[in-house]
Coordinates of C-alpha atoms and ligand atoms in Angstrom, one line a residue:
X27 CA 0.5 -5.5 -14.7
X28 CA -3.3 -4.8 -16.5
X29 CA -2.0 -6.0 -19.4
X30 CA -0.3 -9.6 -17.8
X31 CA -3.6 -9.9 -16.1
X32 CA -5.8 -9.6 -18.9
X33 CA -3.2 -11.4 -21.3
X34 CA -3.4 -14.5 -18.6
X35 CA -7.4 -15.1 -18.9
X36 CA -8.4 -12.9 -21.8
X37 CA -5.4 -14.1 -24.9
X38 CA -6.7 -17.7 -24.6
X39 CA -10.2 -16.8 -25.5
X40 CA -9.3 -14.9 -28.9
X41 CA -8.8 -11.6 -27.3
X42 CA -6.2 -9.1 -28.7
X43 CA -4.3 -6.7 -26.4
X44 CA -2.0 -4.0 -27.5
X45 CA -0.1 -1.7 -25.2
X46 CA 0.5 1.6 -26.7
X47 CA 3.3 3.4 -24.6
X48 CA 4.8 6.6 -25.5
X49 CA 8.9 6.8 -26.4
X50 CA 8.9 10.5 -24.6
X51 CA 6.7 10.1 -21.6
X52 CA 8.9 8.0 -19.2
X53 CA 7.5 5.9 -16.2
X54 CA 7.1 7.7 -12.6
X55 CA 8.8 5.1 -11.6
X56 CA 9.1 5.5 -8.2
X57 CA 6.6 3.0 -6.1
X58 CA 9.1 0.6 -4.8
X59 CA 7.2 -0.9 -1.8
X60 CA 4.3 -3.6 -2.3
X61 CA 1.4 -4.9 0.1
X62 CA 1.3 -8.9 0.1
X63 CA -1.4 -8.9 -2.8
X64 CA 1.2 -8.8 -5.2
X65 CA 2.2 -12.2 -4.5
X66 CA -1.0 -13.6 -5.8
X67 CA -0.4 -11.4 -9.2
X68 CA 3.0 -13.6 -9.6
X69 CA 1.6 -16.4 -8.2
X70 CA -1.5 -16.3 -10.9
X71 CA 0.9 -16.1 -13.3
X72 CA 3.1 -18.9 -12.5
X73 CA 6.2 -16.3 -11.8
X74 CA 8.4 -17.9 -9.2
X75 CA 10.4 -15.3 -6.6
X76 CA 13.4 -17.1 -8.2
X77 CA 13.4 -15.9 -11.6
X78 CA 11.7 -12.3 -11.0
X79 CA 13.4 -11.2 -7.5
X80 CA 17.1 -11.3 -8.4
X81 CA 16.3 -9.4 -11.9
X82 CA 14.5 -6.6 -9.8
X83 CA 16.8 -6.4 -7.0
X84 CA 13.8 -7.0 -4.7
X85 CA 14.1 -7.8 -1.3
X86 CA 11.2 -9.3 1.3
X87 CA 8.7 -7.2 3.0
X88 CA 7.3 -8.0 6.5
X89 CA 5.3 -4.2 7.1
X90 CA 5.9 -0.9 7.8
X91 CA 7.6 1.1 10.8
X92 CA 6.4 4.5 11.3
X93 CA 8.9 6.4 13.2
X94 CA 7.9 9.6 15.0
X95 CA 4.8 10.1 14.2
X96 CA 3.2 9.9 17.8
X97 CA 5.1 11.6 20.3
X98 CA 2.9 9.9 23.3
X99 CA 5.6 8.1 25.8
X100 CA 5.7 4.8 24.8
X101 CA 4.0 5.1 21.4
X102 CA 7.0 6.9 19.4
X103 CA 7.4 3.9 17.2
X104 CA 5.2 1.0 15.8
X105 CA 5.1 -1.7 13.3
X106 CA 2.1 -2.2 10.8
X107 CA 2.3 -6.0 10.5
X108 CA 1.4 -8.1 7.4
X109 CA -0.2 -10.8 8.5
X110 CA 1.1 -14.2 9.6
X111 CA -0.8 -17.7 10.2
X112 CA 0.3 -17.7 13.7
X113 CA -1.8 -14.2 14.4
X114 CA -4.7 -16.0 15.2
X115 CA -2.7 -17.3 18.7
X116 CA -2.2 -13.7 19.5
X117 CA -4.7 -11.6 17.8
X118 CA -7.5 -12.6 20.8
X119 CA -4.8 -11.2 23.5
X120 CA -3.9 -8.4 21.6
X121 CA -8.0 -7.1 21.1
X122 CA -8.4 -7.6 24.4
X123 CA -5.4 -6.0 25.8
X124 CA -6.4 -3.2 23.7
X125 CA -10.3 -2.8 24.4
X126 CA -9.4 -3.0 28.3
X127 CA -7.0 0.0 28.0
X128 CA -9.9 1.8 26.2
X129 CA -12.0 1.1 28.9
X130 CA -8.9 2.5 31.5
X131 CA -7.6 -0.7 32.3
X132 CA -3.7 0.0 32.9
X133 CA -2.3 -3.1 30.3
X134 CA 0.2 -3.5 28.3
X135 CA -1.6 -2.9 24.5
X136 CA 1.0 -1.4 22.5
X137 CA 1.4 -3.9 18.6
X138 CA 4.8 -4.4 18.2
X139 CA 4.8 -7.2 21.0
X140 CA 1.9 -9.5 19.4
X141 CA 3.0 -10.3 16.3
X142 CA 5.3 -12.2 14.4
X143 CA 5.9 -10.0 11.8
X144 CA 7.2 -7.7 13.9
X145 CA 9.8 -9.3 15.6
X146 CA 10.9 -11.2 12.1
X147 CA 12.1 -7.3 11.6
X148 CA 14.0 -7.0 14.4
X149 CA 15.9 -9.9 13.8
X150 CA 16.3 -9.3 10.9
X151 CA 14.7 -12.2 9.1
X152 CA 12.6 -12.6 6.6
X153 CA 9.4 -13.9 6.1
X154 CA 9.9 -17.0 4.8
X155 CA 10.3 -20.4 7.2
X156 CA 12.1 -23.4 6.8
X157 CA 10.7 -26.3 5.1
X158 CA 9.5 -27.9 8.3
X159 CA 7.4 -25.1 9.6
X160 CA 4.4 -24.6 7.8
X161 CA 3.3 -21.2 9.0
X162 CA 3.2 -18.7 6.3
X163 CA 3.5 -14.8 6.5
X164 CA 1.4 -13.0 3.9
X165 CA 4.6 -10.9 3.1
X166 CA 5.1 -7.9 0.3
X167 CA 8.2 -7.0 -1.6
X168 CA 10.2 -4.0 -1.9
X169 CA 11.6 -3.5 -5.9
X170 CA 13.3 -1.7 -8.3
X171 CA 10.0 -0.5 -10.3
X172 CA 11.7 0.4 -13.3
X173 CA 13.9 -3.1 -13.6
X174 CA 9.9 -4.6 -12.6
X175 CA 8.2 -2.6 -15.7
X176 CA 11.2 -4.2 -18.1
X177 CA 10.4 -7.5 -16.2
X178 CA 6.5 -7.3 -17.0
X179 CA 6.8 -6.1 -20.3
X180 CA 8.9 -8.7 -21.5
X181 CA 6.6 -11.6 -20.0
X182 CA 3.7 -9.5 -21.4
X183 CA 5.3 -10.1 -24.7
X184 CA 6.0 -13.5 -24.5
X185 CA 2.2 -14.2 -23.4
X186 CA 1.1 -12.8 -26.8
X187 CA 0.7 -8.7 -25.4
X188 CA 1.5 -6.8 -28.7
X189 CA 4.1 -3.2 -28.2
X190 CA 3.5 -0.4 -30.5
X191 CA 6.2 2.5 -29.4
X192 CA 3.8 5.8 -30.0
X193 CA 2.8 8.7 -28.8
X194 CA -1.0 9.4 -28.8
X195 CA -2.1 12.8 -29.5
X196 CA -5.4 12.3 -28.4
X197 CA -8.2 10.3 -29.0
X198 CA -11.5 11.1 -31.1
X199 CA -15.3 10.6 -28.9
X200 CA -18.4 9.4 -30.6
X201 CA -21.6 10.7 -30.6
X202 CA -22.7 7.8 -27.6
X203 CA -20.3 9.1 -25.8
X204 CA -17.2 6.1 -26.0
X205 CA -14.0 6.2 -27.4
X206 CA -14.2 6.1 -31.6
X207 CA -10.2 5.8 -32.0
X208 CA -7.0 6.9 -30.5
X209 CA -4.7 8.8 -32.6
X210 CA -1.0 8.9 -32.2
X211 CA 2.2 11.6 -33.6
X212 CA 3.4 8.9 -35.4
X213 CA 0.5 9.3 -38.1
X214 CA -1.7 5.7 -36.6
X215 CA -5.3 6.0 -36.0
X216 CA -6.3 2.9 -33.6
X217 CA -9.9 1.3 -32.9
X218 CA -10.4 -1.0 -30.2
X219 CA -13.2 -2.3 -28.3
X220 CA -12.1 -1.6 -24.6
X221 CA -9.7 1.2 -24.3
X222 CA -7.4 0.7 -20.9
X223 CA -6.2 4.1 -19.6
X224 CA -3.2 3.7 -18.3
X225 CA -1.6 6.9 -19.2
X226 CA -0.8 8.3 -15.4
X227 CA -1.2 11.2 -13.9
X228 CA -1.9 12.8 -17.1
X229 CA -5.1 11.1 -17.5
X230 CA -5.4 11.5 -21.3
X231 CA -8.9 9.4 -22.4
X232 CA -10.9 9.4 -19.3
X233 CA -10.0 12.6 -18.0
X234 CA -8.8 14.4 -21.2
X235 CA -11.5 12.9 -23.8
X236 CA -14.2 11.6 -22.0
X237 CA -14.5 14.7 -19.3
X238 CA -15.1 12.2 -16.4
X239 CA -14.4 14.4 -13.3
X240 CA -11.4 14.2 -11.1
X241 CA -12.5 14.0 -7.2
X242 CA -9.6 15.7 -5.3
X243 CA -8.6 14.7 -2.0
X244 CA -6.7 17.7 -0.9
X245 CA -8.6 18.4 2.1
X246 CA -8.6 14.9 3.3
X247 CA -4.7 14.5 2.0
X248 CA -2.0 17.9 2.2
X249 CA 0.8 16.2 0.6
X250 CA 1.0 16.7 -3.5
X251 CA 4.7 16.8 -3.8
X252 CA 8.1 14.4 -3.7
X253 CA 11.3 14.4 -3.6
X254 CA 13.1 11.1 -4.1
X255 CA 17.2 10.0 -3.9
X256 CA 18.8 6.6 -3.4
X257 CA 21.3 6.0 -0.4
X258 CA 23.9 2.8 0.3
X259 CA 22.5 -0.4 1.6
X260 CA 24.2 -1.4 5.3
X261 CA 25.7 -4.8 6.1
X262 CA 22.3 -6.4 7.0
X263 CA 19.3 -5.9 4.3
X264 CA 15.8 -5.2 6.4
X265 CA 12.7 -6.5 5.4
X266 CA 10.2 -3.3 6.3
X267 CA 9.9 -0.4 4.7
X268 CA 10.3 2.7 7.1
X269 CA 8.2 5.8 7.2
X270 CA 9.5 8.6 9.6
X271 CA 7.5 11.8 10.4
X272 CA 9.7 14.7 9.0
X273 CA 8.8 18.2 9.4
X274 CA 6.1 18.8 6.7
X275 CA 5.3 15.3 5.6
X276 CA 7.4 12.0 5.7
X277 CA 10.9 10.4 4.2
X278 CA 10.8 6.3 3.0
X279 CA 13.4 4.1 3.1
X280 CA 12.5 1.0 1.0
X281 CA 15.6 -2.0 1.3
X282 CA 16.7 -3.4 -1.9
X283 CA 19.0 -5.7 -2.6
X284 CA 21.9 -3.1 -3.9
X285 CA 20.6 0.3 -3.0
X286 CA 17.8 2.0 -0.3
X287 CA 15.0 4.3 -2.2
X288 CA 14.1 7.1 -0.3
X289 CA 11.7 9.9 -0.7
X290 CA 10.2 12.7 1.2
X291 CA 6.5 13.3 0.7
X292 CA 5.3 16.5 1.5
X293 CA 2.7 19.2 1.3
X294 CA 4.1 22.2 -0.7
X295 CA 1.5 24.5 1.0
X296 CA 3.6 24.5 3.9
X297 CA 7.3 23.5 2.9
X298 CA 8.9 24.5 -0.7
X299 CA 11.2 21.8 -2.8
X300 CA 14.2 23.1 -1.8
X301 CA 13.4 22.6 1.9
X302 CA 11.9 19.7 1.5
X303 CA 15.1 18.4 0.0
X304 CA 17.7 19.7 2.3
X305 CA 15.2 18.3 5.0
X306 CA 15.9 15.1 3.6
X307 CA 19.1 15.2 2.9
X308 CA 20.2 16.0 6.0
X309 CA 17.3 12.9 7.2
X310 CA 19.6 10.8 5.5
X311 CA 23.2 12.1 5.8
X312 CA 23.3 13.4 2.2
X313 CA 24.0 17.2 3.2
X314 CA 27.2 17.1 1.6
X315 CA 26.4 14.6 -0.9
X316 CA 26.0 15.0 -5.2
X317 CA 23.6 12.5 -5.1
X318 CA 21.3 13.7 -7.6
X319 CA 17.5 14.3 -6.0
X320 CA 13.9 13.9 -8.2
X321 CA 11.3 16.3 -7.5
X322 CA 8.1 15.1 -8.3
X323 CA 4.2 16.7 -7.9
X324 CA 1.3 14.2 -6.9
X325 CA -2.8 14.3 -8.1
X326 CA -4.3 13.0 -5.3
X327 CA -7.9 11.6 -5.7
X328 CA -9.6 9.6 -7.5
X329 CA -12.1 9.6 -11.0
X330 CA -15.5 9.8 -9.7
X331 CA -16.3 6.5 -12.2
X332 CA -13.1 4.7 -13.2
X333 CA -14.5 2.5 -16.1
X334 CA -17.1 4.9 -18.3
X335 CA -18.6 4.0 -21.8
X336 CA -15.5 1.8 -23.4
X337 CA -12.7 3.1 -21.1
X338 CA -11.6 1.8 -18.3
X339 CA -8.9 4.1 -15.9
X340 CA -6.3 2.0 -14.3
X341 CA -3.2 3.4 -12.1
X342 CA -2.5 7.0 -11.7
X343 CA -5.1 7.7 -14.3
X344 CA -7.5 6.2 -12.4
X345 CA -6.3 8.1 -9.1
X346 CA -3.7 8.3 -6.1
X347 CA -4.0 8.5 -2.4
X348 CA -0.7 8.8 -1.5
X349 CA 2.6 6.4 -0.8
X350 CA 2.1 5.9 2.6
X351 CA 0.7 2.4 2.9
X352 CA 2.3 1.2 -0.7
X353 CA -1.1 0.5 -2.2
X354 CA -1.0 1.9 -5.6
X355 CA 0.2 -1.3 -7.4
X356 CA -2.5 -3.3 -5.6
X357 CA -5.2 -1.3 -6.2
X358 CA -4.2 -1.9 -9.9
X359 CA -4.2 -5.3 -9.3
X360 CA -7.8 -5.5 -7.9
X361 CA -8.7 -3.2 -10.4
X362 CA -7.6 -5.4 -13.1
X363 CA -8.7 -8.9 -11.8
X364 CA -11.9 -7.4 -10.5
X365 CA -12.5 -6.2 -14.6
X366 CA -11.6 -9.6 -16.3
X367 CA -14.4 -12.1 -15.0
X368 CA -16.9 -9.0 -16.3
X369 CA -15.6 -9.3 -19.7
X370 CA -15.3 -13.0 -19.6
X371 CA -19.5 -13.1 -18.7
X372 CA -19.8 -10.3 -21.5
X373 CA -21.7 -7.9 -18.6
X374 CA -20.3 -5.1 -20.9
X375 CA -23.3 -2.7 -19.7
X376 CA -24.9 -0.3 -17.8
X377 CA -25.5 -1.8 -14.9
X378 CA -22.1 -3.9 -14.5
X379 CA -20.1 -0.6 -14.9
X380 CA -22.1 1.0 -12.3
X381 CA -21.5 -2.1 -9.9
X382 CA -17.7 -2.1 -10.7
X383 CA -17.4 1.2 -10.1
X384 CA -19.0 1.4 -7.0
X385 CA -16.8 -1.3 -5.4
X386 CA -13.3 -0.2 -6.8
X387 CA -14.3 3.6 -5.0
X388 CA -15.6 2.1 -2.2
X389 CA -12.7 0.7 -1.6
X390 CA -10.4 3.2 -2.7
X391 CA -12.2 5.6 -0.3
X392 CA -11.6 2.6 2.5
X393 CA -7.6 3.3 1.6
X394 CA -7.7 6.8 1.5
X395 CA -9.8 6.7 5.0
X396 CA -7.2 4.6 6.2
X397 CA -4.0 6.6 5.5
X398 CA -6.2 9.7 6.8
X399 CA -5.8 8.0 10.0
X400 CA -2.3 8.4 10.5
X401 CA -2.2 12.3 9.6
X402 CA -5.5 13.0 12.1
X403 CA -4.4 11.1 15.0
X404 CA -0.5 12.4 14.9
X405 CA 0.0 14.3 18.6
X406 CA 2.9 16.3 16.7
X407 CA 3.2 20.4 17.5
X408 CA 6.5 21.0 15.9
X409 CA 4.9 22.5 13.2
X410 CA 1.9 24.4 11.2
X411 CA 1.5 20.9 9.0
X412 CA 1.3 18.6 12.1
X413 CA -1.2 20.9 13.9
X414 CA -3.4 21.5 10.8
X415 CA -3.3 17.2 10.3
X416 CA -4.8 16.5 13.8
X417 CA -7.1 19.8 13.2
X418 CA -8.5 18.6 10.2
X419 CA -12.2 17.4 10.6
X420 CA -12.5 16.7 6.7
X421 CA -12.9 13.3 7.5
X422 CA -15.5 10.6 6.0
X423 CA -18.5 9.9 7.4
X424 CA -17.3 6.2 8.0
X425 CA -13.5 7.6 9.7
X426 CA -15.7 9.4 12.0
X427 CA -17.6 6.8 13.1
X428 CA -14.7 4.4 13.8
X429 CA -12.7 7.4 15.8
X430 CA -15.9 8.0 18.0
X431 CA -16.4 4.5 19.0
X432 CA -12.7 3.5 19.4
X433 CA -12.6 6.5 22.3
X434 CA -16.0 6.1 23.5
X435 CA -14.3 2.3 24.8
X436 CA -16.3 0.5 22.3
X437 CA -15.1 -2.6 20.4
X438 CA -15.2 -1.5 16.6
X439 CA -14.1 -5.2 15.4
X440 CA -17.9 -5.6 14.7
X441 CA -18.3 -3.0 12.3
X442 CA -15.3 -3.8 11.0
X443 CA -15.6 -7.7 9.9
X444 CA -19.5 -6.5 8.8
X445 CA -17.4 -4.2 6.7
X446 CA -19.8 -1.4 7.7
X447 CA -16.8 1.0 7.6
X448 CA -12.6 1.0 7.6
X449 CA -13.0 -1.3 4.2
X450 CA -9.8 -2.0 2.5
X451 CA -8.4 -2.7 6.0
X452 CA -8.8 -5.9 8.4
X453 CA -9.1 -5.5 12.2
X454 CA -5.5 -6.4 12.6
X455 CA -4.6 -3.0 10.5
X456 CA -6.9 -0.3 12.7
X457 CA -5.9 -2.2 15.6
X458 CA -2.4 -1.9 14.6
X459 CA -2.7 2.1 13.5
X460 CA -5.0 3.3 16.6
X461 CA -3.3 1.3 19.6
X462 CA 0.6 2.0 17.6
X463 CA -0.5 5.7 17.6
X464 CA -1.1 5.4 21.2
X465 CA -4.8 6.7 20.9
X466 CA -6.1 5.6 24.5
X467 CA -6.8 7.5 28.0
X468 CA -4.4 9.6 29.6
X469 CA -2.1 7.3 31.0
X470 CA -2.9 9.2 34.2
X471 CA -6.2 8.4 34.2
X472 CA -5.7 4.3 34.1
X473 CA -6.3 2.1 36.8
X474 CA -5.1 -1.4 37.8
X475 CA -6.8 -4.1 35.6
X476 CA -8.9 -6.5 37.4
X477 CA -8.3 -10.4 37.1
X478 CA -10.2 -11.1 34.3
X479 CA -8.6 -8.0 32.2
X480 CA -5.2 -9.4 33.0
X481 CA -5.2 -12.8 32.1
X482 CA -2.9 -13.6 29.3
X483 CA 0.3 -13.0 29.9
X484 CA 2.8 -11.4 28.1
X485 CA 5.9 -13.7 28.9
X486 CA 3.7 -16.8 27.1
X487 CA 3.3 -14.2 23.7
X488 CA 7.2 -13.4 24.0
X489 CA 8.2 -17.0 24.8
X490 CA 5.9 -18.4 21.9
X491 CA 6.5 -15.6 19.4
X492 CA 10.4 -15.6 20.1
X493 CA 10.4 -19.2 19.6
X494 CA 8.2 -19.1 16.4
X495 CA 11.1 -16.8 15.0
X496 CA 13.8 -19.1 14.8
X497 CA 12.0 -20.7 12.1
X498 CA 12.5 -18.3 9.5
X499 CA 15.2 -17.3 7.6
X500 CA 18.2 -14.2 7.9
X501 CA 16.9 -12.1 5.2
X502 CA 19.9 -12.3 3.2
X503 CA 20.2 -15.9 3.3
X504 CA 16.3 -16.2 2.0
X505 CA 17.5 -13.4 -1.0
X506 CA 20.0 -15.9 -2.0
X507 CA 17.8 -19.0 -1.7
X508 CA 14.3 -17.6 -2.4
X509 CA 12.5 -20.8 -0.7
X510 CA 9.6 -21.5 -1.9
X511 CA 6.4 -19.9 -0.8
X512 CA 4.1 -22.3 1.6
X513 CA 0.4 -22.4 0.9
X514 CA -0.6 -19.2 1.5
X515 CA -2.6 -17.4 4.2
X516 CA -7.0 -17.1 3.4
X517 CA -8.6 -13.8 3.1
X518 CA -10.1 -15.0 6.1
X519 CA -7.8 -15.2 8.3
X520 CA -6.2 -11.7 7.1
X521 CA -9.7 -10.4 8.2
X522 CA -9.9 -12.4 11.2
Ligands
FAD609 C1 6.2 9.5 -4.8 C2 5.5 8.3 -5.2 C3 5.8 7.1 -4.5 C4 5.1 5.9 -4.8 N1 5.4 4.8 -4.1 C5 4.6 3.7 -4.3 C6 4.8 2.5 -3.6 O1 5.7 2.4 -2.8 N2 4.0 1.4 -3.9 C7 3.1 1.4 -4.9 O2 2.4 0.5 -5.1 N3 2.9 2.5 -5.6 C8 3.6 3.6 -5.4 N4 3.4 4.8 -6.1 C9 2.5 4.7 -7.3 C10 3.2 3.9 -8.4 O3 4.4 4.5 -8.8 C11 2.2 3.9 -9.6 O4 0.9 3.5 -9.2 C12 2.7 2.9 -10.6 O5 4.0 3.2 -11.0 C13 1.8 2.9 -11.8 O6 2.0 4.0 -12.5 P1 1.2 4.2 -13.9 O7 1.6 3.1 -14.8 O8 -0.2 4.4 -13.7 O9 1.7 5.6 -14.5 P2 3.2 5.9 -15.1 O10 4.3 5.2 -14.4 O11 3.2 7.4 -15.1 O12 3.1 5.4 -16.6 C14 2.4 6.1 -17.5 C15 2.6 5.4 -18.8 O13 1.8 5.9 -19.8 C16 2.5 6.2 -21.0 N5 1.9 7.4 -21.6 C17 1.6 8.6 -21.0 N6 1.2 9.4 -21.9 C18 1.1 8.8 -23.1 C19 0.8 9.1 -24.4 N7 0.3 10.3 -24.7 N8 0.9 8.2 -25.4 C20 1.3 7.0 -25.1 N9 1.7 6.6 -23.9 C21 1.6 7.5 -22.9 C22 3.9 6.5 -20.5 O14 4.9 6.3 -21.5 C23 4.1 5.5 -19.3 O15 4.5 4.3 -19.8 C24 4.1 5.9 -5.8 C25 3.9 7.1 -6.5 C26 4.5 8.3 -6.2 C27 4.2 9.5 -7.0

C-alpha cells in the first residue's frame, strides 16, 4: 500500500522506489477487515471493485456487531455503523434520544434502530443502491490479505515499483544519526534517500538501528496474542464483521466470498494458547475439527516518533493497537498520504518531522482511546479478564474526560467536532460505542420523558429507514455485479 501510494504521486516526478521484501519472512497476513478509508486508497488509484474484489475474494462491509460484550438488558448486542448519507435524517433523533436518557429521561436510545447501516445487515444487503438512488454508504471491505498483498504488488510493479527478493541483515547508521545503507544476506549494500520501514513487528531500522523507543500499551490494552482458523461460508454472505466477547478476549468472523476468517484475540496473562484455541473452537463448532489453527503474539503500541532522521515506520513497524476496530491498514493509509505532499514541498526537516509525527500519534492515541472504550465499559463478571478491563483506570487523560461528561448527562458532541478529545472517531462512533454498551442510569432510576424529550417518533425512523433499504442491493447479487460506487460521502458529514 505505501509503496502504490507513493508510486501514484512520487514515480511521475523522477522518484525511484524499490521494495526490498525478504524470501523467508512471510506476511502476518491476517487483517482481513477494512474501515471505509480504503475505498479512497482504490479509488486514488483508479482501481475499480470490479477488477480487485473478485481476485481477493472480498466481500462488502457495512460495520461491526459486537456480541456479548454488555450484559445490561437490552444492550447485549449493537452495531457500529459506517456511515451513510441518509444519517444526517436520523443522527439529530438519535443525539437526542441519547442525551435525554442521560439526563433520566425513559426513551428509546439504543443505535441499532437509527441507522441505515444497520438494518442493510439484517437484511442482508449490501451497501451499494441501485442506480436511481443516490444515497451512498461510506462502506469497508472484508479480504483475503494475502490474495490483496499479490494484488498490490503486482499493480505496484506495473506503476514502475522496482522488487528486489532479499533479506536484509541489518542496516549501517551514520554519524548524524540517519540511515547510511541497508545491507542484505544476499551480499547487496543499498543507499537510498528515504528508507520506508515496513518490516513488521520486527521493527528492524527504526527500532533495531535507529534505537527509537517502542511505547507499550499493555496497560491500556491486555490482549498480545491470536489464534486464527478459517470456517465454511453459509448460504447467505453478510456484510459486517462480528466481534463476540469470549472468555479472555474476543473471536472475529470476517465474511468472504468462499471462506469466513476467524480469530480469537486474547490476553495470555490470563488464558494460555491452548485454551484460547479450544475456546474458539468450540465458539465456532470446530471441536472435532482438523482444521489447522495459527497462533500468533501481538506488540501493541506504538514508536514514540514514527518518521526519525531518513526513516519513516509504517504498519506494524510503526505500531499496533489491536484488531478490534480493523484500523491497521488505514492508519497505513493516512500514514502514507499524509507523508507524500511533505516530500512533494521538499519539507524534509526538523520541523516537518516533528509536525508529522505529532499528528500520526495523535491520532493513533485517538484509536487506541477508542478501542479502550469497549474493554473499560464491558459490565462482564464471568471472569478475572472482564473484571480487570472495567477495573482498569490506565486510561488517557482525554478517555477520561469523555467518560466523566457522558455520565455527568453532558452533551460531549462539542468536544468532540472541536476535536478536543475522542480524535480518530466522529460523534456517530462514541455515540454508537457508549449508548450500544448501554452506559446510561439505572433503568430503575428513569422517569417518563416530558413532551419535548419525546418528540420524534420511532415508527417515522422505522418507516423511513425500512423503506430507504429496499434500495440497495442482496449482498450477493452486489458481489456479482460490483455496481459502481456513487459519489462518495464528505469528511463532513462522517463527522457530522
Ligand atoms: C491478529 C491480527 C488481526 C489483524 N486484523 C486486521 C484487520 O482486520 N484489519 C486491518 O486493517 N489490520 C489488521 N491487522 C494488522 C494487519 O495485518 C497489518 O497491519 C498489515 O498486514 C500490514 O502488516 P505489515 O506489512 O506492516 O507487516 P507484515 O505483514 O509482517 O510484513 C512485513 C514484511 O516485511 C518483510 N521483512 C521483514 N523482515 C525483513 C527483512 N529482514 N528483510 C527484508 N524484508 C523483511 C517481510 O518479508 C514482509 O513482507 C491484524 C493484525 C493481527 C496481528
Amino acid at each position: 500500500m505505501t509503496a502504490l501510494i507513493f508510486a501514484h504521486s512520487l514515480i511521475p516526478k523522477g522518484v525511484q522506489i524499490t521494495l526490498l521484501e525478504s524470501p523467508a519472512v512471510p506476511i502476518i497476513g491476517v487483517g482481513e477487515g477494512s474501515t471505509p478509508l480504503l475505498r479512497g486508497f482504490f479509488d486514488m488509484l483508479g482501481i475499480e471493485e470490479a477488477e480487485w474484489m473478485p481476485a481477493c475474494h472480498a466481500t462488502y462491509k457495512c460495520g461491526i456487531s459486537f456480541e456479548d460484550w454488555s450484559t445490561k438488558p437490552g444492550f447485549e448486542h449493537y452495531f457500529h455503523p459506517f456511515p451513510s448519507m441518509l444519517d444526517i435524517m436520523t443522527m439529530t433523533q438519535f443525539i437526542h434520544n441519547v442525551e435525554a436518557r442521560l439526563r433520566g429521561a425513559n426513551l428509546y436510545a439504543h443505535p441499532d434502530r437509527f441507522f441505515l447501516s444497520a438494518r442493510l445487515v439484517a437484511a442482508r444487503r449490501s451497501p451499494k443502491a441501485r442506480e436511481d438512488f443516490p444515497f451512498d454508504v461510506l462502506h469497508g471491505y472484508h479480504f483475503d490479505a494475502t490474495l490483496l498483498g499479490q494484488f498490490l504488488h503486482k499493480k505496484a510493479l506495473e506503476r514502475g515499483v522496482r522488487y528486489k527478493s532479499c533479506h536484509v541483515t541489518h542496516a549501517t547508521v551514520n554519524e548524524d544519526g540517519a540511515i547510511g545503507s541497508v545491507h542484505t544476506r544476499e551480499g547487496e549494500t543499498i543507499t537510498a534517500d528515504l528508507y520506508v520501514d515496513c518490516t513488521g513487528f520486527s521493527g528492524l531500522l527504526l527500532q533495531k538501528a535507529l534505537k527509537v523507543p517502542f511505547l507499550s500499551f499493555a496497560d491500556n490494552l491486555f490482549n498480545d496474542a491470536a489464534v486464527a482458523m478459517p470456517s465454511p461460508m453459509e448460504d447467505a454472505i453478510p456484510s459486517q464483521t462480528v466481534s463476540t466477547a469470549l472468555k479472555h478476549g474476543w473471536a472475529w468472523k470476517i465474511p468472504l466470498t468462499n471462506r469466513f476468517g476467524n480469530g480469537y484475540v486474547y490476553s495470555s496473562r490470563f488464558c494460555t494458547t491452548d485454551a484460547a484455541e479450544v475456546e474458539l473452537r468450540q465458539h465456532l463448532g470446530l471441536l472435532d475439527s482438523h482444521v489447522e489453527a495459527r497462533h500468533l503474539k501481538m506488540k501493541v503500541g506504538r514508536l514514540a516518533t514514527p518518521w526519525h532522521a531518513n526513516c519513516l515506520a509504517i504498519g506494524l513497524a510503526q505500531g499496533f493497537v489491536e484488531p478490534l476496530e480493523a484500523t491497521a491498514l488505514m492508519v497505513i493509509q493516512y500514514m502514507a498520504m499524509n507523508f507524500v505532499p511533505l516530500l512533494e514541498r521538499g519539507e524534509f526537516n526538523e520541523e516537518a518531522r516533528a509536525r508529522y509525527n505529532a499528528l500520526v500519534n495523535r491520532n493513533f492515541d485517538g484509536i487506541r482511546d477508542y478501542i479502550c472504550t469497549h474493554y473499560k465499559t464491558n459490565s462482564r463478571t464471568d471472569t478475572e479478564y472482564w473484571r480487570a478491563n472495567a477495573a482498569n483506570m490506565n486510561l488517557s487523560d482525554n478517555l477520561k474526560r469523555i467518560f466523566s461528561a457522558w455520565t455527568a448527562g453532558k452533551s460531549i458532541v462539542p468536544g468532540l467536532r472541536a476535536q478536543e478529545f475522542g480524535q480518530g472517531y466522529p460523534v456517530m462512533s462514541w455515540f454508537a460505542i457508549l449508548s450500544g454498551m448501554g452506559i446510561f442510569p439505572d433503568p430503575s432510576n428513569l422517569r417518563p420523558p416530558n413532551a419535548q424529550e419525546a418528540r420524534y417518533s420511532l415508527s417515522e425512523i422505522d418507516d423511513l429507514l425500512n423503506r430507504c433499504v429496499a434500495n440497495y442491493f442482496d449482498h450477493k447479487e452486489a458481489l456479482h455485479q460490483t455496481p459502481p460506487s456513487k459519489p462518495p460521502l464528505t469528511l463532513q458529514l462522517y463527522f457530522w
